[in-house]
mmCIF file of C-alpha atoms in Angstrom:
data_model
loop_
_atom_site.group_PDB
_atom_site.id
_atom_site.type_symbol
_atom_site.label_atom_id
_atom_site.label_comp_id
_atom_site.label_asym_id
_atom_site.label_seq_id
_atom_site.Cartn_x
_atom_site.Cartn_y
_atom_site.Cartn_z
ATOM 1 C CA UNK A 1 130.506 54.357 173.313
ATOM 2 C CA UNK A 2 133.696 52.316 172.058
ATOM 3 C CA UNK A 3 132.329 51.073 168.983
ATOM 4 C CA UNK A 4 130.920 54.596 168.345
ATOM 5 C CA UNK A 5 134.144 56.445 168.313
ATOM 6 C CA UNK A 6 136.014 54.006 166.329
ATOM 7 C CA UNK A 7 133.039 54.253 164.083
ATOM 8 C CA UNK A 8 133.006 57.481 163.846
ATOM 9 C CA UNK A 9 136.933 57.549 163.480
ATOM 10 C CA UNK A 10 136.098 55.140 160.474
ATOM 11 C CA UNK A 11 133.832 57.288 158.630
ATOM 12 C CA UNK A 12 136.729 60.027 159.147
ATOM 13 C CA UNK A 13 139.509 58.247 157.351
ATOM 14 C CA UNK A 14 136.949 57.231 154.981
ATOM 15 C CA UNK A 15 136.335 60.800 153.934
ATOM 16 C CA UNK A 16 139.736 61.672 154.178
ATOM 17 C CA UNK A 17 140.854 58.985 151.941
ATOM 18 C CA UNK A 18 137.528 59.772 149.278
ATOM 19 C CA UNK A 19 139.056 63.954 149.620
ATOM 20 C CA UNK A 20 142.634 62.783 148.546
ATOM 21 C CA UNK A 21 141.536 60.553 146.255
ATOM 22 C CA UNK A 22 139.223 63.285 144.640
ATOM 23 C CA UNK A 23 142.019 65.880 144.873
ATOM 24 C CA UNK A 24 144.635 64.081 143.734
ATOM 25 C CA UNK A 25 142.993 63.431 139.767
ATOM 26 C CA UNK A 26 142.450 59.733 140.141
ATOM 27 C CA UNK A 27 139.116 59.923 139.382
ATOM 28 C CA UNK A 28 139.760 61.596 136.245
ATOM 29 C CA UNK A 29 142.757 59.177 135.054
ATOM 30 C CA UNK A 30 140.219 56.797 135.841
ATOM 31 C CA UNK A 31 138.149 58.246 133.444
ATOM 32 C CA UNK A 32 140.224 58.173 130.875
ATOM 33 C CA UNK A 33 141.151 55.257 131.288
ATOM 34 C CA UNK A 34 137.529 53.982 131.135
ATOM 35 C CA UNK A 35 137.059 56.098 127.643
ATOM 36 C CA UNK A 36 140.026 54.268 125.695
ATOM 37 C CA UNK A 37 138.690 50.995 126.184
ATOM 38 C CA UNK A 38 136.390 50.300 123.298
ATOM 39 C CA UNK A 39 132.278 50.481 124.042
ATOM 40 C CA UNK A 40 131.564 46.586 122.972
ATOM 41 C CA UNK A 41 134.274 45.511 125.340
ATOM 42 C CA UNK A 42 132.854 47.826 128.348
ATOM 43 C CA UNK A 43 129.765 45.924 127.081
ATOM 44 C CA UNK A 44 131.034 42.710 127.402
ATOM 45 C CA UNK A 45 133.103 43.172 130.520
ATOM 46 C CA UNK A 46 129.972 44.522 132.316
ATOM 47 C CA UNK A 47 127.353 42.204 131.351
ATOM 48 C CA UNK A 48 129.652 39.169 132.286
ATOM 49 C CA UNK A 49 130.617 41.274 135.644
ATOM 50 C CA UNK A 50 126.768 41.477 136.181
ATOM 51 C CA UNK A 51 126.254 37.251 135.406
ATOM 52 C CA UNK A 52 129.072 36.212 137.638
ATOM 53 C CA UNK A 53 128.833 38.359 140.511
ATOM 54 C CA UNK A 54 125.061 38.539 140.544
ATOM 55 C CA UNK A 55 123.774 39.089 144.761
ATOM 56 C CA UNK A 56 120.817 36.446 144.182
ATOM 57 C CA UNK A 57 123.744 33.725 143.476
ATOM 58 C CA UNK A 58 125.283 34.299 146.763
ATOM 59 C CA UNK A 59 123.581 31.456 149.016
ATOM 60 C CA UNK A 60 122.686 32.003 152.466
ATOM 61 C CA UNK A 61 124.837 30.460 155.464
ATOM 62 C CA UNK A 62 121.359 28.431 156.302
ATOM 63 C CA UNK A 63 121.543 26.833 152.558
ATOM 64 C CA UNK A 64 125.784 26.831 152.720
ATOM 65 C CA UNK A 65 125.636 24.715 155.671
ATOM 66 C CA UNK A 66 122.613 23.005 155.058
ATOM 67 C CA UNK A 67 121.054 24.146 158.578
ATOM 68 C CA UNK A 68 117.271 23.023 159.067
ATOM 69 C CA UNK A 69 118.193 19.417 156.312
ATOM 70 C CA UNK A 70 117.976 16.416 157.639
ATOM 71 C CA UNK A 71 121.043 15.071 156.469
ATOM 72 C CA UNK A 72 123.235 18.069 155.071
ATOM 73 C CA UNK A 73 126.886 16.644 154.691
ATOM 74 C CA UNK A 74 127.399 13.137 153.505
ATOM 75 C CA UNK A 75 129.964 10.914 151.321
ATOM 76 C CA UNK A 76 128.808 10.022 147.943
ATOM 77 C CA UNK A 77 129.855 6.458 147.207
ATOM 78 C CA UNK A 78 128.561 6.452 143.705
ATOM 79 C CA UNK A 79 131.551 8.055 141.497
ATOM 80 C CA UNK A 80 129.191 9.087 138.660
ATOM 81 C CA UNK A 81 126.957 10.777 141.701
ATOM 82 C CA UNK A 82 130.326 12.004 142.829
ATOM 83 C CA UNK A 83 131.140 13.745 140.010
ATOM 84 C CA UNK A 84 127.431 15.332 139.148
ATOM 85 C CA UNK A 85 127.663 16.553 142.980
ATOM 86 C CA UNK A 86 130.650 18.703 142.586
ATOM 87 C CA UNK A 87 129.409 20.137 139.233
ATOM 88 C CA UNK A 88 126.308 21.198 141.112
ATOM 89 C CA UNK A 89 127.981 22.426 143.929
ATOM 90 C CA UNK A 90 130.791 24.484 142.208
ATOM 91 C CA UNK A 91 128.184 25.645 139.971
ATOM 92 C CA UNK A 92 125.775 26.807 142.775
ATOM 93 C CA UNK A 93 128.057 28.055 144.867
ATOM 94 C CA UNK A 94 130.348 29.245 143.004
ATOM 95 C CA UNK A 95 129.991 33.055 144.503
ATOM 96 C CA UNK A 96 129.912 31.711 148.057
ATOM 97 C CA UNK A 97 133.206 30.044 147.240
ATOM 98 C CA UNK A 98 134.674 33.283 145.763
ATOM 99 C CA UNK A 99 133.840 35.168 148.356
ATOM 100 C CA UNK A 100 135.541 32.740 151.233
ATOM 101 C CA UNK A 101 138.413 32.633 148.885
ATOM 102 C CA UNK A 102 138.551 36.724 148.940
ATOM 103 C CA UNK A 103 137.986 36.719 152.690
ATOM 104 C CA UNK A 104 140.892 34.183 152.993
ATOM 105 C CA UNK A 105 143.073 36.631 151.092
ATOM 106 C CA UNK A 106 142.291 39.636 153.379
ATOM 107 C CA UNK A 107 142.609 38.086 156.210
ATOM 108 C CA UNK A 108 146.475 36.499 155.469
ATOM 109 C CA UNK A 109 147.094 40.073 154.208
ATOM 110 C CA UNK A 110 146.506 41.130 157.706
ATOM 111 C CA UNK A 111 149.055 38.587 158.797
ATOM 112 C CA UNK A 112 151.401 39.441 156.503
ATOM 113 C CA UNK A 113 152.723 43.313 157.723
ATOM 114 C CA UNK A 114 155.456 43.166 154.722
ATOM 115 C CA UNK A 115 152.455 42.672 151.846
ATOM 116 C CA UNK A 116 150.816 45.282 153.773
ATOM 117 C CA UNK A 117 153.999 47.785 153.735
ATOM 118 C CA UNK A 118 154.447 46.977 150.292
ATOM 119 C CA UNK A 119 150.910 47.113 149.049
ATOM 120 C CA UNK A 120 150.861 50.860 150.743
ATOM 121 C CA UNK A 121 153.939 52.067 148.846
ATOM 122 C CA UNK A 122 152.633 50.675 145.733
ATOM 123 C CA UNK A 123 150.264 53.185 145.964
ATOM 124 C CA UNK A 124 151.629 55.992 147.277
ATOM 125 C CA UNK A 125 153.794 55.629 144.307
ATOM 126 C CA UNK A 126 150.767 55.077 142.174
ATOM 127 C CA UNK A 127 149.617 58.346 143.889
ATOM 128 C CA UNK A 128 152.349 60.173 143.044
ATOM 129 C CA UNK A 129 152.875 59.183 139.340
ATOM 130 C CA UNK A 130 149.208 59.940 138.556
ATOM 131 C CA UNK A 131 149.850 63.334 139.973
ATOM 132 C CA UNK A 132 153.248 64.380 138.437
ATOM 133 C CA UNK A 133 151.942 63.041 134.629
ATOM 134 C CA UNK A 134 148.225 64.887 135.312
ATOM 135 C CA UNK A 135 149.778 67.645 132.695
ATOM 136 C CA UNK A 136 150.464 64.891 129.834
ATOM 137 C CA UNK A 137 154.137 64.086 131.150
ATOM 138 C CA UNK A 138 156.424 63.781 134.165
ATOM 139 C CA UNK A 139 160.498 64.991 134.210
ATOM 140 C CA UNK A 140 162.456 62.340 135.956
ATOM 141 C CA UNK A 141 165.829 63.061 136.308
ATOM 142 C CA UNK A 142 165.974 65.799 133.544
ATOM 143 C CA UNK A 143 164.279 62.817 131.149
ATOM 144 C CA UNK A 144 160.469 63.672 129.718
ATOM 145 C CA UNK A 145 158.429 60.452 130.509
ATOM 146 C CA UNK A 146 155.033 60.842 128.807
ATOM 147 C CA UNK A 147 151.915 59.798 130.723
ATOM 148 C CA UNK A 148 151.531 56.976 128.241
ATOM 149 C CA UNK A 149 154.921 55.482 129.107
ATOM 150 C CA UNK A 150 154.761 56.207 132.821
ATOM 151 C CA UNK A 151 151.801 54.275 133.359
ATOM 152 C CA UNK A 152 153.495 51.131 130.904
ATOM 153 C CA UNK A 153 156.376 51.444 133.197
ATOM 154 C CA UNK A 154 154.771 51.546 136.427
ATOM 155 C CA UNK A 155 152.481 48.759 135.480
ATOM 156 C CA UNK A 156 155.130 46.681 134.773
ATOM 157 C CA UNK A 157 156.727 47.283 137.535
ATOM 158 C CA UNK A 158 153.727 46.656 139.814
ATOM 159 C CA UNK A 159 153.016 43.875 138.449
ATOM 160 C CA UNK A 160 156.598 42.366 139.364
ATOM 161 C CA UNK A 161 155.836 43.948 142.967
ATOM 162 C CA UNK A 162 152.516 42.326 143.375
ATOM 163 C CA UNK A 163 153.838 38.862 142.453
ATOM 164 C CA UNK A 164 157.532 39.417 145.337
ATOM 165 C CA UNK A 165 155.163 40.801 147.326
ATOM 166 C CA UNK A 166 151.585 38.651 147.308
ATOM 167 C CA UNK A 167 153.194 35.111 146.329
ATOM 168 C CA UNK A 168 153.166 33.576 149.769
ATOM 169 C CA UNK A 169 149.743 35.126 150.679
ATOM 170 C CA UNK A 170 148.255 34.236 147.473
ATOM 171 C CA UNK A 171 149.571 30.423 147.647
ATOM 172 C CA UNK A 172 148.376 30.435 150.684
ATOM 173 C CA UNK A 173 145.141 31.474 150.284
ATOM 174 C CA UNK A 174 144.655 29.100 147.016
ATOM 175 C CA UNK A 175 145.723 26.019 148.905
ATOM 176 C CA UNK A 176 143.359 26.470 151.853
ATOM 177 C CA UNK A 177 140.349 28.062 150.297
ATOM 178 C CA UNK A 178 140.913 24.850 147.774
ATOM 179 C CA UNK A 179 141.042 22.133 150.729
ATOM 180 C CA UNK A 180 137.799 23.808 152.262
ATOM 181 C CA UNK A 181 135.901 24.412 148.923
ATOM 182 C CA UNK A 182 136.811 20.461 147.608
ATOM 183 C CA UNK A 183 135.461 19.526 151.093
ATOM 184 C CA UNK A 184 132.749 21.657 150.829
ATOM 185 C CA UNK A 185 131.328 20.577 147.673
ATOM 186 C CA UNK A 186 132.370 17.180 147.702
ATOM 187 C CA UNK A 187 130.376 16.571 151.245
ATOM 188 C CA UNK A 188 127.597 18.861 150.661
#
């Protein structure tokens, strides 16, 4: 009965969240957004999106691990064998490895309650600039700021934000997810 409250409390900030969301005019900024950039580079961008992120290149845990082989992890003593293994492996599993790497990340996000805090007001702000400029243009301070020069702004500033606020969590998360993918493909 637990697990189907909190489920069901889930769902509800789920909708609540996809309501807001709606309301507020994201979608449509989206949208725009989406229109401006130019059709061969949607066309590129998605194609590429579909090559690299494609489900049938995500390998089992059974074939990950090697579970059922004989003799799944081993050391290579040969260095030209060495060196043909971990272009096979980063190759093969490369969408195994960039998922661990962006379960890594969530996970030390959880640890980190500051990122978190942070990451939160970075959108609410988001949130709120999307809103005020859904007219063309937002008055700050008696100053017209176009919706053009909002979003330049507050992408700049986000961007400064992200890097304060992620650098520890994404170092982190690049140092171990790189010890345990180089032991990874170098033993398997």
């Amino acid at each position: 009965e637990t697990s189907a409250s909190a489920l069901s409390s889930f769902v509800g900030v789920m909708n609540s969240a996809k309501e807001k969301w709606d309301s507020s005019g994201a979608s449509e900024a989206m949208s725009r957004v989406t229109a401006s950039i130019p059709l061969g580079t949607q066309e590129y961008l998605s194609s590429t999106s579909q090559q690299l992120f494609n489900r049938q290149k995500l390998r089992s845990i059974s074939v990950v691990f090697g579970i059922g082989e004989e003799r799944p992890f081993y050391i290579e003593k040969a260095p030209s064998l060495l060196v043909a293994r971990l272009k096979h492996n980063f190759q093969f599993f490369f969408l195994n490895y960039m998922v661990l790497t962006a379960l890594l990340f969530c996970l030390t996000m959880l640890t980190s309650p500051l990122a978190l805090m942070g990451l939160g007001l970075l959108a609410a702000l988001w949130m709120y600039v999307i809103r005020q400029t859904q007219s063309g243009s937002m008055v700050l301070y008696g100053v017209a700021i176009s919706q053009k020069n909002a979003t330049i702004a507050l992408s700049i500033f986000s961007s400064i934000a992200l890097i304060w606020l992620l650098s520890s969590v994404f170092w982190w998360t690049l140092f171990s997810s790189g010890f345990m993918l180089s032991i990874h493909a170098v033993l398997r």
